Short mmCIF file of C-alpha atoms in Angstrom, two decimals:
data_model
loop_
_atom_site.label_atom_id
_atom_site.label_comp_id
_atom_site.label_asym_id
_atom_site.label_seq_id
_atom_site.Cartn_x
_atom_site.Cartn_y
_atom_site.Cartn_z
CA MET A 13 -49.99 -80.57 -18.38
CA SER A 14 -48.89 -81.18 -21.97
CA ASP A 15 -45.39 -79.82 -22.45
CA THR A 16 -45.12 -77.98 -19.16
CA SER A 17 -44.19 -80.86 -16.89
CA VAL A 18 -41.11 -79.94 -14.94
CA ASP A 19 -38.84 -82.51 -13.40
CA ALA A 20 -36.00 -82.13 -10.94
CA GLU A 21 -33.43 -82.22 -13.71
CA GLU A 22 -35.07 -79.30 -15.47
CA VAL A 23 -35.19 -77.26 -12.26
CA ARG A 24 -31.47 -77.91 -11.79
CA HIS A 25 -30.80 -76.85 -15.37
CA VAL A 26 -32.71 -73.57 -14.97
CA ALA A 27 -30.98 -72.97 -11.62
CA THR A 28 -27.64 -73.32 -13.39
CA LEU A 29 -28.72 -70.81 -16.04
CA ALA A 30 -29.87 -68.43 -13.30
CA ARG A 31 -26.70 -68.96 -11.23
CA VAL A 32 -28.56 -70.01 -8.10
CA ASP A 33 -27.41 -73.07 -6.15
CA LEU A 34 -30.28 -75.16 -4.78
CA ASP A 35 -30.22 -77.96 -2.26
CA ASP A 36 -32.05 -81.21 -3.02
CA ALA A 37 -35.08 -80.36 -0.91
CA GLU A 38 -35.50 -77.05 -2.77
CA VAL A 39 -35.23 -78.81 -6.13
CA GLU A 40 -38.02 -81.25 -5.21
CA GLU A 41 -40.26 -78.51 -3.82
CA PHE A 42 -39.78 -76.22 -6.81
CA ALA A 43 -40.36 -79.04 -9.32
CA ALA A 44 -43.78 -79.72 -7.79
CA GLN A 45 -44.71 -76.03 -7.54
CA PHE A 46 -43.46 -75.14 -11.03
CA ALA A 47 -45.69 -77.81 -12.57
CA ASP A 48 -48.74 -76.15 -10.99
CA ILE A 49 -47.68 -72.59 -11.77
CA LEU A 50 -46.68 -73.28 -15.38
CA THR A 51 -49.93 -75.15 -15.98
CA TYR A 52 -51.73 -72.06 -14.74
CA PHE A 53 -49.64 -69.90 -17.11
CA ASP A 54 -50.75 -72.14 -20.01
CA ALA A 55 -54.00 -70.15 -20.05
CA LEU A 56 -52.00 -67.46 -21.89
CA ASP A 57 -52.43 -69.66 -24.99
CA GLU A 58 -56.01 -68.35 -25.14
CA VAL A 59 -54.93 -64.71 -25.48
CA PRO A 60 -55.85 -63.32 -28.89
CA ALA A 61 -53.29 -61.60 -31.08
CA VAL A 62 -53.41 -57.90 -30.25
CA ASP A 63 -52.12 -54.94 -32.23
CA ASP A 64 -49.67 -53.35 -29.86
CA GLU A 65 -48.96 -49.85 -31.08
CA ALA A 66 -47.07 -48.47 -28.15
CA GLU A 67 -46.26 -44.79 -28.48
CA LEU A 68 -42.58 -44.83 -27.76
CA VAL A 69 -40.08 -42.02 -27.98
CA ASN A 70 -36.38 -42.15 -27.32
CA VAL A 71 -35.36 -39.92 -24.44
CA MET A 72 -31.79 -38.75 -24.88
CA ARG A 73 -29.54 -36.44 -22.94
CA PRO A 74 -26.30 -34.81 -23.96
CA ASP A 75 -23.29 -37.01 -23.33
CA GLU A 76 -21.57 -34.74 -20.85
CA VAL A 77 -19.38 -35.33 -17.85
CA ARG A 78 -21.48 -34.90 -14.71
CA GLU A 79 -21.11 -35.22 -10.99
CA SER A 80 -21.01 -38.85 -9.89
CA LEU A 81 -20.09 -41.05 -6.97
CA SER A 82 -16.48 -40.92 -5.90
CA GLN A 83 -14.43 -44.07 -6.35
CA GLU A 84 -14.44 -44.50 -2.59
CA GLU A 85 -18.24 -44.27 -2.42
CA ALA A 86 -18.66 -46.68 -5.32
CA LEU A 87 -16.48 -49.24 -3.54
CA SER A 88 -17.97 -48.68 -0.10
CA ASN A 89 -20.27 -51.72 -0.20
CA ALA A 90 -17.87 -54.16 -1.81
CA ALA A 91 -16.80 -57.13 0.30
CA GLU A 92 -13.29 -56.80 -1.10
CA ALA A 93 -11.54 -53.97 -2.92
CA GLU A 94 -7.93 -53.28 -3.77
CA ASP A 95 -6.15 -50.25 -5.25
CA GLY A 96 -9.49 -48.63 -6.15
CA PHE A 97 -10.89 -51.74 -7.89
CA PHE A 98 -13.55 -54.28 -7.00
CA LYS A 99 -11.96 -57.59 -6.20
CA GLY A 100 -13.87 -60.59 -7.52
CA PRO A 101 -13.44 -64.30 -8.09
CA LYS A 102 -11.76 -65.84 -11.09
CA VAL A 103 -13.81 -65.51 -14.26
CA SER A 104 -13.31 -69.08 -15.45
CA MET B 14 -45.41 -51.03 19.78
CA ALA B 15 -43.25 -50.75 16.66
CA ALA B 16 -41.02 -53.58 17.85
CA ASP B 17 -43.99 -55.85 18.51
CA LEU B 18 -45.38 -55.36 15.02
CA ASN B 19 -41.94 -55.51 13.33
CA ILE B 20 -42.74 -52.47 11.20
CA PHE B 21 -39.20 -51.18 10.65
CA VAL B 22 -36.09 -52.98 9.46
CA THR B 23 -34.03 -49.95 10.46
CA GLU B 24 -35.43 -47.39 12.88
CA GLU B 25 -33.41 -44.21 12.54
CA THR B 26 -34.45 -40.58 12.30
CA VAL B 27 -33.19 -38.31 9.53
CA GLU B 28 -34.22 -34.70 10.08
CA SER B 29 -34.45 -32.11 7.33
CA ASP B 30 -33.42 -28.47 7.62
CA ALA B 31 -35.65 -27.47 4.72
CA ASP B 32 -38.92 -25.65 5.20
CA GLY B 33 -41.67 -27.03 2.98
CA PRO B 34 -45.08 -28.65 2.72
CA LEU B 35 -43.96 -31.66 4.77
CA SER B 36 -42.25 -29.73 7.59
CA GLY B 37 -43.20 -31.33 10.88
CA LYS B 38 -44.36 -34.51 9.14
CA THR B 39 -42.77 -37.91 9.73
CA VAL B 40 -42.40 -40.37 6.86
CA ALA B 41 -41.56 -44.10 6.80
CA VAL B 42 -39.71 -45.17 3.65
CA LYS B 43 -39.98 -48.69 2.23
CA ASP B 44 -36.67 -50.49 2.52
CA ASN B 45 -36.15 -50.87 -1.25
CA ILE B 46 -35.85 -47.08 -1.73
CA SER B 47 -32.27 -45.85 -1.42
CA THR B 48 -31.43 -43.54 1.48
CA GLU B 49 -27.93 -42.07 1.65
CA GLY B 50 -26.07 -43.38 4.66
CA LEU B 51 -29.09 -45.35 5.88
CA ARG B 52 -29.11 -49.14 5.48
CA THR B 53 -31.38 -50.33 2.66
CA THR B 54 -31.98 -54.09 2.73
CA CYS B 55 -34.95 -54.76 0.42
CA GLY B 56 -36.04 -57.19 3.17
CA SER B 57 -33.23 -59.50 2.03
CA ALA B 58 -30.27 -61.15 3.71
CA MET B 59 -28.49 -60.39 0.42
CA LEU B 60 -28.42 -56.68 1.31
CA ASP B 61 -28.20 -57.09 5.08
CA ASP B 62 -25.42 -54.52 5.41
CA TYR B 63 -25.88 -52.45 2.23
CA VAL B 64 -25.66 -48.69 2.84
CA PRO B 65 -26.47 -46.65 -0.29
CA PRO B 66 -24.05 -43.79 -1.06
CA TYR B 67 -26.88 -41.70 -2.54
CA ASP B 68 -30.56 -40.78 -2.10
CA ALA B 69 -33.37 -41.90 -4.38
CA THR B 70 -34.99 -38.93 -6.11
CA VAL B 71 -38.16 -39.34 -4.03
CA VAL B 72 -36.09 -39.27 -0.83
CA LYS B 73 -34.34 -36.10 -1.97
CA ARG B 74 -37.77 -34.58 -2.63
CA LEU B 75 -38.99 -35.62 0.83
CA LYS B 76 -36.01 -33.91 2.43
CA ASP B 77 -36.43 -30.80 0.26
CA ALA B 78 -40.07 -30.67 1.40
CA GLY B 79 -39.00 -30.66 5.05
CA ALA B 80 -40.06 -34.19 5.97
CA THR B 81 -38.46 -36.17 8.78
CA ILE B 82 -37.66 -39.77 7.83
CA VAL B 83 -38.30 -42.07 10.80
CA GLY B 84 -37.15 -45.41 9.44
CA LYS B 85 -36.97 -47.99 6.71
CA ALA B 86 -40.15 -50.02 6.57
CA ASN B 87 -40.25 -53.81 6.40
CA MET B 88 -41.33 -55.46 3.17
CA ASP B 89 -41.58 -58.72 1.30
CA GLU B 90 -38.10 -59.60 0.07
CA PHE B 91 -37.39 -57.49 -3.04
CA GLY B 92 -41.12 -56.70 -3.21
CA MET B 93 -42.01 -60.32 -3.96
CA GLY B 94 -45.03 -61.25 -1.90
CA SER B 95 -48.50 -60.14 -0.94
CA THR B 96 -48.32 -60.43 2.85
CA THR B 97 -44.94 -59.08 4.12
CA GLU B 98 -44.11 -62.55 5.41
CA THR B 99 -41.19 -63.21 3.03
CA SER B 100 -38.89 -60.60 4.61
CA ALA B 101 -35.57 -61.96 5.85
CA PHE B 102 -36.20 -59.78 8.92
CA GLY B 103 -39.43 -61.53 9.90
CA ALA B 104 -43.07 -60.84 9.16
CA THR B 105 -44.76 -57.53 9.91
CA LYS B 106 -48.04 -57.76 11.83
CA ASN B 107 -51.22 -55.89 10.99
CA PRO B 108 -51.86 -53.11 13.56
CA VAL B 109 -55.62 -53.68 13.21
CA ASP B 110 -55.23 -57.32 14.28
CA PRO B 111 -51.67 -58.48 15.10
CA GLU B 112 -52.60 -62.10 14.31
CA ARG B 113 -53.10 -61.11 10.70
CA VAL B 114 -50.83 -60.03 7.84
CA PRO B 115 -50.64 -56.34 6.90
CA GLY B 116 -50.66 -57.21 3.19
CA GLY B 117 -47.66 -56.80 0.96
CA SER B 118 -45.22 -56.11 -0.25
CA SER B 119 -45.24 -52.61 1.32
CA GLY B 120 -46.70 -54.01 4.54
CA GLY B 121 -44.29 -52.18 6.84
CA SER B 122 -45.12 -48.83 5.22
CA ALA B 123 -48.89 -49.33 5.53
CA ALA B 124 -48.55 -50.62 9.09
CA ALA B 125 -46.39 -47.61 10.06
CA VAL B 126 -49.23 -45.26 9.10
CA ALA B 127 -51.99 -47.46 10.55
CA ALA B 128 -50.14 -47.78 13.87
CA GLY B 129 -49.30 -44.07 14.06
CA GLU B 130 -45.55 -44.75 13.85
CA ALA B 131 -45.34 -42.28 10.95
CA ASP B 132 -47.67 -39.60 9.59
CA LEU B 133 -47.05 -40.75 6.02
CA ALA B 134 -45.15 -43.48 4.19
CA LEU B 135 -43.71 -44.38 0.82
CA GLY B 136 -44.20 -47.82 -0.69
CA THR B 137 -43.75 -49.35 -4.12
CA ASP B 138 -46.45 -50.96 -6.25
CA THR B 139 -45.47 -53.55 -8.86
CA GLY B 140 -48.70 -55.55 -8.93
CA GLY B 141 -50.65 -53.96 -6.10
CA SER B 142 -48.03 -53.65 -3.38
CA VAL B 143 -49.24 -50.22 -2.22
CA ARG B 144 -52.99 -50.79 -2.63
CA ASN B 145 -53.02 -54.27 -1.09
CA PRO B 146 -51.50 -53.34 2.31
CA ALA B 147 -53.44 -50.04 2.31
CA ALA B 148 -56.64 -52.10 2.06
CA PHE B 149 -55.60 -54.64 4.70
CA CYS B 150 -54.42 -51.97 7.18
CA GLY B 151 -57.29 -49.52 6.64
CA VAL B 152 -55.28 -46.61 5.21
CA VAL B 153 -55.10 -44.78 1.87
CA GLY B 154 -52.56 -45.84 -0.78
CA ILE B 155 -51.98 -44.49 -4.29
CA LYS B 156 -50.33 -46.27 -7.23
CA PRO B 157 -49.45 -43.43 -9.65
CA THR B 158 -49.52 -43.59 -13.44
CA TYR B 159 -46.30 -45.16 -14.75
CA GLY B 160 -43.85 -42.33 -15.35
CA LEU B 161 -45.37 -39.84 -12.90
CA VAL B 162 -42.88 -40.59 -10.12
CA SER B 163 -39.13 -41.13 -10.59
CA ARG B 164 -37.82 -44.63 -9.93
CA TYR B 165 -34.21 -43.41 -9.61
CA GLY B 166 -32.82 -45.03 -6.49
CA LEU B 167 -35.55 -47.67 -6.27
CA VAL B 168 -33.92 -51.10 -6.22
CA ALA B 169 -35.51 -52.59 -9.33
CA TYR B 170 -37.65 -55.72 -9.25
CA ALA B 171 -39.90 -55.43 -12.36
CA ASN B 172 -39.14 -52.01 -13.75
CA SER B 173 -41.80 -51.85 -16.49
CA LEU B 174 -44.50 -52.30 -13.83
CA GLU B 175 -43.41 -50.64 -10.61
CA GLN B 176 -44.07 -47.16 -9.25
CA ILE B 177 -43.33 -45.54 -5.91
CA GLY B 178 -46.54 -44.44 -4.19
CA PRO B 179 -47.73 -42.68 -1.01
CA PHE B 180 -49.60 -43.95 2.08
CA ALA B 181 -51.55 -41.70 4.46
CA PRO B 182 -54.49 -41.84 6.87
CA THR B 183 -56.56 -39.65 4.54
CA VAL B 184 -56.91 -39.11 0.79
CA ALA B 185 -55.88 -35.44 1.03
CA GLU B 186 -52.67 -36.27 2.90
CA ALA B 187 -51.77 -39.05 0.45
CA ALA B 188 -52.38 -36.61 -2.41
CA GLU B 189 -50.18 -34.02 -0.72
CA LEU B 190 -47.31 -36.51 -0.50
CA LEU B 191 -47.87 -37.40 -4.16
CA ASP B 192 -47.58 -33.70 -5.03
CA VAL B 193 -44.14 -33.69 -3.38
CA ILE B 194 -42.74 -36.76 -5.17
CA ALA B 195 -44.39 -36.44 -8.63
CA GLY B 196 -42.77 -34.86 -11.66
CA PRO B 197 -40.01 -35.40 -14.19
CA ASP B 198 -36.49 -36.40 -13.20
CA ALA B 199 -33.42 -36.10 -15.41
CA LYS B 200 -32.14 -39.26 -13.72
CA ASP B 201 -35.10 -41.40 -14.86
CA ALA B 202 -35.80 -41.23 -18.60
CA THR B 203 -39.18 -42.96 -18.12
CA THR B 204 -40.58 -39.99 -16.18
CA ARG B 205 -43.04 -37.63 -17.87
CA ASP B 206 -43.95 -33.97 -17.45
CA GLU B 207 -47.50 -34.43 -16.17
CA GLY B 208 -46.62 -34.04 -12.49
CA VAL B 209 -45.18 -30.53 -12.85
CA ASN B 210 -46.89 -28.04 -10.51
CA SER B 211 -49.51 -30.63 -9.62
CA ASP B 212 -52.24 -29.94 -7.08
CA TYR B 213 -53.54 -33.40 -6.34
CA ALA B 214 -54.30 -32.39 -2.75
CA GLY B 215 -56.63 -29.71 -4.09
CA ALA B 216 -58.54 -32.38 -6.00
CA ALA B 217 -59.62 -34.07 -2.76
CA ASP B 218 -62.78 -31.96 -2.64
CA GLY B 219 -65.32 -34.80 -2.54
CA ASP B 220 -67.25 -33.48 -5.53
CA VAL B 221 -68.54 -36.49 -7.48
CA ASP B 222 -71.78 -34.96 -8.74
CA GLY B 223 -72.30 -36.15 -12.34
CA LEU B 224 -69.34 -38.55 -12.26
CA THR B 225 -69.74 -41.95 -13.96
CA VAL B 226 -68.29 -44.90 -12.05
CA GLY B 227 -67.88 -48.17 -13.96
CA VAL B 228 -67.89 -51.44 -12.03
CA PRO B 229 -66.04 -54.25 -13.87
CA THR B 230 -68.10 -57.35 -13.10
CA GLU B 231 -65.02 -59.58 -13.45
CA LEU B 232 -63.37 -57.83 -10.48
CA VAL B 233 -66.33 -58.35 -8.15
CA GLU B 234 -67.48 -61.88 -9.01
CA GLY B 235 -64.82 -63.89 -7.20
CA ALA B 236 -64.62 -61.74 -4.08
CA ASP B 237 -65.57 -62.78 -0.54
CA ASP B 238 -69.25 -61.96 0.18
CA ARG B 239 -68.32 -59.81 3.18
CA VAL B 240 -65.94 -57.77 1.01
CA VAL B 241 -68.61 -57.34 -1.69
CA GLU B 242 -71.12 -56.14 0.90
CA ALA B 243 -68.81 -53.37 2.13
CA PHE B 244 -67.88 -52.49 -1.46
CA GLU B 245 -71.51 -52.11 -2.50
CA ALA B 246 -72.29 -49.99 0.54
CA ALA B 247 -69.46 -47.63 -0.50
CA LEU B 248 -70.84 -47.47 -4.05
CA SER B 249 -74.29 -46.58 -2.71
CA GLU B 250 -72.65 -43.80 -0.75
CA LEU B 251 -71.11 -42.43 -3.95
CA GLU B 252 -74.51 -42.62 -5.67
CA ALA B 253 -76.06 -40.70 -2.80
CA GLN B 254 -73.51 -37.95 -3.50
CA GLY B 255 -74.52 -37.67 -7.14
CA ALA B 256 -72.31 -40.22 -8.91
CA GLU B 257 -73.79 -42.63 -11.40
CA THR B 258 -72.65 -46.27 -11.37
CA THR B 259 -72.79 -48.68 -14.29
CA GLU B 260 -71.56 -52.21 -14.91
CA VAL B 261 -68.75 -52.67 -17.41
CA SER B 262 -66.93 -55.74 -18.67
CA LEU B 263 -63.17 -56.18 -18.93
CA GLU B 264 -62.83 -59.50 -20.68
CA SER B 265 -59.05 -59.43 -20.69
CA VAL B 266 -58.56 -59.36 -16.93
CA GLY B 267 -59.10 -63.11 -16.74
CA HIS B 268 -55.57 -63.44 -18.10
CA ALA B 269 -53.97 -60.53 -16.27
CA VAL B 270 -52.57 -62.49 -13.32
CA GLN B 271 -50.77 -64.96 -15.57
CA ALA B 272 -49.40 -62.16 -17.77
CA TYR B 273 -48.34 -60.14 -14.73
CA TYR B 274 -46.39 -62.96 -13.11
CA VAL B 275 -44.67 -64.02 -16.33
CA ILE B 276 -43.55 -60.43 -17.02
CA ALA B 277 -42.63 -59.64 -13.41
CA MET B 278 -40.66 -62.87 -12.98
CA SER B 279 -38.88 -62.38 -16.30
CA GLU B 280 -37.84 -58.86 -15.37
CA ALA B 281 -36.84 -60.05 -11.89
CA SER B 282 -34.58 -62.75 -13.32
CA SER B 283 -32.74 -60.02 -15.21
CA ASN B 284 -32.78 -57.27 -12.58
CA LEU B 285 -31.59 -59.50 -9.74
CA ALA B 286 -28.63 -60.72 -11.77
CA ARG B 287 -26.73 -57.73 -10.36
CA PHE B 288 -26.53 -59.35 -6.93
CA ASP B 289 -23.27 -61.19 -7.36
CA GLY B 290 -21.67 -60.40 -4.03
CA VAL B 291 -18.80 -58.45 -5.61
CA ARG B 292 -19.89 -54.80 -5.81
CA TYR B 293 -22.41 -55.06 -2.96
CA GLY B 294 -24.45 -57.70 -1.22
CA THR B 295 -23.62 -60.94 0.49
CA SER B 296 -20.46 -62.46 -0.93
CA ALA B 297 -19.84 -66.16 -1.22
CA SER B 298 -17.15 -66.04 1.43
CA GLU B 299 -19.56 -64.41 3.87
CA ALA B 300 -22.34 -66.73 2.77
CA SER B 301 -20.36 -69.84 3.61
CA GLY B 302 -19.90 -68.50 7.10
CA GLY B 303 -16.27 -67.54 6.79
CA SER B 304 -14.98 -65.13 9.36
CA GLU B 305 -13.10 -61.98 8.49
CA GLY B 306 -9.82 -63.83 9.00
CA GLU B 307 -10.78 -66.82 6.87
CA ARG B 308 -11.85 -64.56 4.06
CA SER B 309 -8.53 -62.82 3.89
CA GLU B 310 -6.87 -66.23 3.77
CA PHE B 311 -8.72 -66.96 0.52
CA SER B 312 -7.75 -63.64 -0.91
CA GLY B 313 -4.24 -64.75 -1.64
CA GLU B 314 -5.53 -67.56 -3.82
CA SER B 315 -8.58 -66.50 -5.76
CA GLY B 316 -9.38 -62.87 -5.27
CA GLY B 317 -11.12 -63.32 -1.94
CA TYR B 318 -13.33 -66.22 -2.95
CA GLU B 319 -13.09 -69.92 -3.46
CA GLY B 320 -13.90 -71.28 -6.89
CA ASN B 321 -14.63 -69.40 -10.10
CA TRP B 322 -17.08 -66.55 -10.72
CA ASN B 323 -20.10 -68.72 -11.55
CA GLU B 324 -19.63 -70.95 -8.52
CA SER B 325 -19.17 -68.13 -6.03
CA PHE B 326 -21.99 -66.15 -7.64
CA ALA B 327 -24.40 -69.12 -7.39
CA ARG B 328 -23.39 -69.80 -3.80
CA ALA B 329 -23.87 -66.19 -2.72
CA ARG B 330 -27.33 -66.21 -4.30
CA GLU B 331 -28.28 -69.53 -2.67
CA GLU B 332 -27.45 -68.05 0.73
CA GLY B 333 -28.62 -64.49 0.17
CA PHE B 334 -32.05 -65.02 -1.43
CA GLY B 335 -35.17 -66.42 0.21
CA ALA B 336 -37.48 -69.04 -1.31
CA GLU B 337 -39.94 -66.69 -3.04
CA VAL B 338 -37.13 -64.73 -4.68
CA LYS B 339 -35.46 -67.91 -5.95
CA ARG B 340 -38.82 -69.21 -7.15
CA ARG B 341 -39.42 -66.07 -9.23
CA ILE B 342 -35.88 -65.84 -10.59
CA LEU B 343 -36.04 -69.46 -11.73
CA LEU B 344 -39.52 -69.18 -13.25
CA GLY B 345 -38.49 -65.96 -14.99
CA THR B 346 -35.35 -67.58 -16.34
CA TYR B 347 -37.49 -70.50 -17.55
CA ALA B 348 -40.03 -68.20 -19.24
CA LEU B 349 -37.28 -66.40 -21.12
CA SER B 350 -35.30 -69.51 -22.07
CA ALA B 351 -35.02 -70.89 -25.58
CA GLY B 352 -38.17 -72.74 -26.59
CA TYR B 353 -40.40 -71.07 -24.00
CA HIS B 354 -40.01 -67.38 -24.81
CA ASP B 355 -42.83 -67.35 -27.38
CA LYS B 356 -45.09 -69.53 -25.27
CA TYR B 357 -44.83 -67.46 -22.07
CA TYR B 358 -43.15 -64.08 -22.40
CA LYS B 359 -44.46 -63.10 -25.83
CA LYS B 360 -48.02 -64.22 -25.01
CA ALA B 361 -47.82 -62.30 -21.73
CA GLN B 362 -46.93 -59.14 -23.66
CA ASP B 363 -49.95 -59.78 -25.93
CA ALA B 364 -52.13 -60.11 -22.85
CA ARG B 365 -50.67 -56.88 -21.48
CA ALA B 366 -51.60 -55.00 -24.66
CA TRP B 367 -55.07 -56.55 -24.55
CA VAL B 368 -55.60 -55.40 -20.95
CA ALA B 369 -54.50 -51.86 -21.88
CA GLN B 370 -56.94 -51.76 -24.80
CA ASP B 371 -59.76 -53.08 -22.63
CA PHE B 372 -59.20 -50.28 -20.10
CA ASP B 373 -58.98 -47.64 -22.85
CA ALA B 374 -62.34 -48.80 -24.22
CA ALA B 375 -63.91 -48.72 -20.74
CA PHE B 376 -62.73 -45.15 -20.14
CA GLU B 377 -64.56 -44.02 -23.27
CA ALA B 378 -67.80 -44.71 -21.36
CA VAL B 379 -66.92 -43.99 -17.71
CA ASP B 380 -64.76 -41.52 -15.74
CA VAL B 381 -63.42 -43.98 -13.20
CA LEU B 382 -63.58 -47.72 -12.45
CA ALA B 383 -64.32 -49.18 -9.00
CA SER B 384 -63.67 -52.60 -7.49
CA PRO B 385 -62.80 -54.15 -4.16
CA THR B 386 -59.02 -53.64 -3.74
CA MET B 387 -58.53 -57.15 -2.37
CA PRO B 388 -61.01 -59.97 -2.98
CA VAL B 389 -60.38 -61.31 0.53
CA LEU B 390 -60.03 -60.10 4.11
CA PRO B 391 -56.48 -60.06 5.57
CA PRO B 392 -55.42 -63.68 6.21
CA ARG B 393 -53.84 -64.86 9.44
CA LEU B 394 -50.03 -64.94 9.58
CA GLY B 395 -48.71 -68.15 8.06
CA GLU B 396 -52.07 -69.08 6.56
CA SER B 397 -51.28 -68.41 2.93
CA LEU B 398 -47.57 -69.03 2.48
CA ASP B 399 -47.57 -72.73 1.62
CA ASP B 400 -49.27 -72.45 -1.75
CA PRO B 401 -47.61 -69.80 -3.95
CA LEU B 402 -50.20 -70.14 -6.70
CA GLN B 403 -53.10 -69.36 -4.35
CA LEU B 404 -51.17 -66.35 -3.07
CA TYR B 405 -50.60 -65.05 -6.60
CA LEU B 406 -54.37 -65.18 -7.23
CA THR B 407 -55.11 -62.67 -4.46
CA ASP B 408 -53.56 -59.97 -6.68
CA ALA B 409 -56.27 -60.42 -9.35
CA ASN B 410 -57.86 -56.99 -8.83
CA THR B 411 -54.66 -54.95 -8.65
CA VAL B 412 -52.31 -56.37 -11.30
CA PRO B 413 -54.36 -55.29 -14.37
CA VAL B 414 -53.68 -51.66 -13.39
CA ASN B 415 -49.90 -52.16 -13.45
CA LEU B 416 -50.06 -53.99 -16.80
CA ALA B 417 -51.91 -50.99 -18.27
CA ASN B 418 -49.66 -48.41 -16.50
CA LEU B 419 -52.73 -46.69 -15.01
CA PRO B 420 -53.22 -44.82 -11.70
CA ALA B 421 -55.29 -46.34 -8.90
CA ILE B 422 -56.06 -45.61 -5.27
CA SER B 423 -57.20 -47.80 -2.38
CA VAL B 424 -59.41 -46.01 0.13
CA PRO B 425 -60.98 -47.55 3.27
CA ALA B 426 -64.56 -48.60 2.57
CA GLY B 427 -65.70 -49.76 5.98
CA GLU B 428 -65.16 -53.04 7.75
CA ALA B 429 -66.23 -56.66 7.64
CA ASP B 430 -65.93 -58.80 10.77
CA GLY B 431 -63.93 -55.95 12.30
CA LEU B 432 -61.35 -56.02 9.49
CA PRO B 433 -60.72 -53.24 6.95
CA VAL B 434 -62.06 -53.44 3.40
CA GLY B 435 -60.49 -51.33 0.67
CA LEU B 436 -62.21 -49.78 -2.33
CA GLN B 437 -60.02 -49.48 -5.43
CA LEU B 438 -60.62 -46.63 -7.87
CA ILE B 439 -58.84 -46.81 -11.24
CA GLY B 440 -58.39 -43.83 -13.57
CA PRO B 441 -57.18 -43.25 -17.11
CA LYS B 442 -53.47 -42.42 -17.60
CA PHE B 443 -52.53 -39.33 -15.56
CA GLY B 444 -56.11 -39.22 -14.22
CA GLU B 445 -54.83 -38.90 -10.63
CA GLU B 446 -57.11 -35.96 -9.88
CA THR B 447 -60.23 -37.94 -10.77
CA ILE B 448 -59.40 -40.95 -8.57
CA ILE B 449 -58.37 -38.67 -5.70
CA ARG B 450 -61.59 -36.65 -5.99
CA THR B 451 -63.70 -39.84 -6.06
CA ALA B 452 -61.81 -41.42 -3.16
CA SER B 453 -62.27 -38.31 -1.05
CA ALA B 454 -66.04 -38.67 -1.55
CA VAL B 455 -65.83 -42.25 -0.24
CA GLU B 456 -64.30 -40.85 2.95
CA ASN B 457 -67.19 -38.42 3.51
#
């Protein structure tokens, strides 16, 4: 297990980072499962260093105005909209 | 029958006026591929009432080819699962044996073809999600080379791994559907030119005389004996038609499953951050069960929601996502977090490069690689859900292909105990014609 033990507090911390609320039962269940899964992932330590020479090219297009969704279409799935804007919660 | 097997999340027919190669053909579309005006849920409560205002490129190409869309096929939530049991809309059943899973995550698409509910179907394959259900349902499924098919309009889960792919009863029909959807797309900068004017259907000629088929020992060793027996019978059949088989070793694949899940979960944690309940998806006010009237009461105070952004965001995601999705978002967030990035994510990328090199070396000696698609027969519904780690291991034969961005096909290779067994054929990058040709010989 070494450094991959995961306790409930750590699951809660990661859940906060990921912006996912969890109930207590989920926290307990995930803590147990994460210990197993992360121990399994530890096998990646055995992977040798590999030269990764990916052939990458940038794909660019001209920056031109094109047809797009209308404002109405873009807002069509929002729970709340007002005056052509998305309406969201307070930021802080 | 469709209702009994829970194949479709949304059953609605969209006809096309166009005259093309798919005129008269019906197609089921996996529910994570955007269809204009037709609900697209990704199998999630989060997108229960999401109606895309535009078509995915592949859907536009289906319509231009004259196809009739007959519904949105059920799937593991956001493509996360190997059995189509994690859908918020209930599990799909395998048409071959309704007590068993159809495989996942494109289980609804495979089942639609197997049950005759559609002539053809589109699925998506991130770690085997087309090949796995094709094998379990006894149909043909193709995972194209990364970049052959546009992902524009596909709701992203792990975008460096996933490709949209076809299902059909036969290799030639699957290849014909691939011909329709393949090719570059100005809306997806990761697409390549190789699919232009393709004739994959024409490659399904069954001619394997002189072809060299490599069998990676690592992908056969752990499989169920009954699966191996059917697999070897299919190989003998290829030999009888003039192919030569030889054992090869892919040392790296022993680490492919770990690398795959670390990368897929990391990408998922980022991609699914868009579901905040503001622009689309379940909002916190809906999630907490508020009625229309109660919601508008809040709106005077805090923009329609109680609490601040982070709180309402976290609450919407608690309500909208199922357990497997949360599990992967959290593990992905963990793998990318300070102190663990080098240990998990960076090592997973090393493993990915190693797998790609291993395949490249193998293809210097052989034309195509063959393995069982799935190491097991389709499990019974509910049998495999309790232990996520065991479930992840069933993807051992399919995930290396996604890590290396290669094409692969699953073709029916007989039965064991009355259940379908799939043969997987893997080709070099853009070697679709070779795997289609070989698979068509397996059908003979």
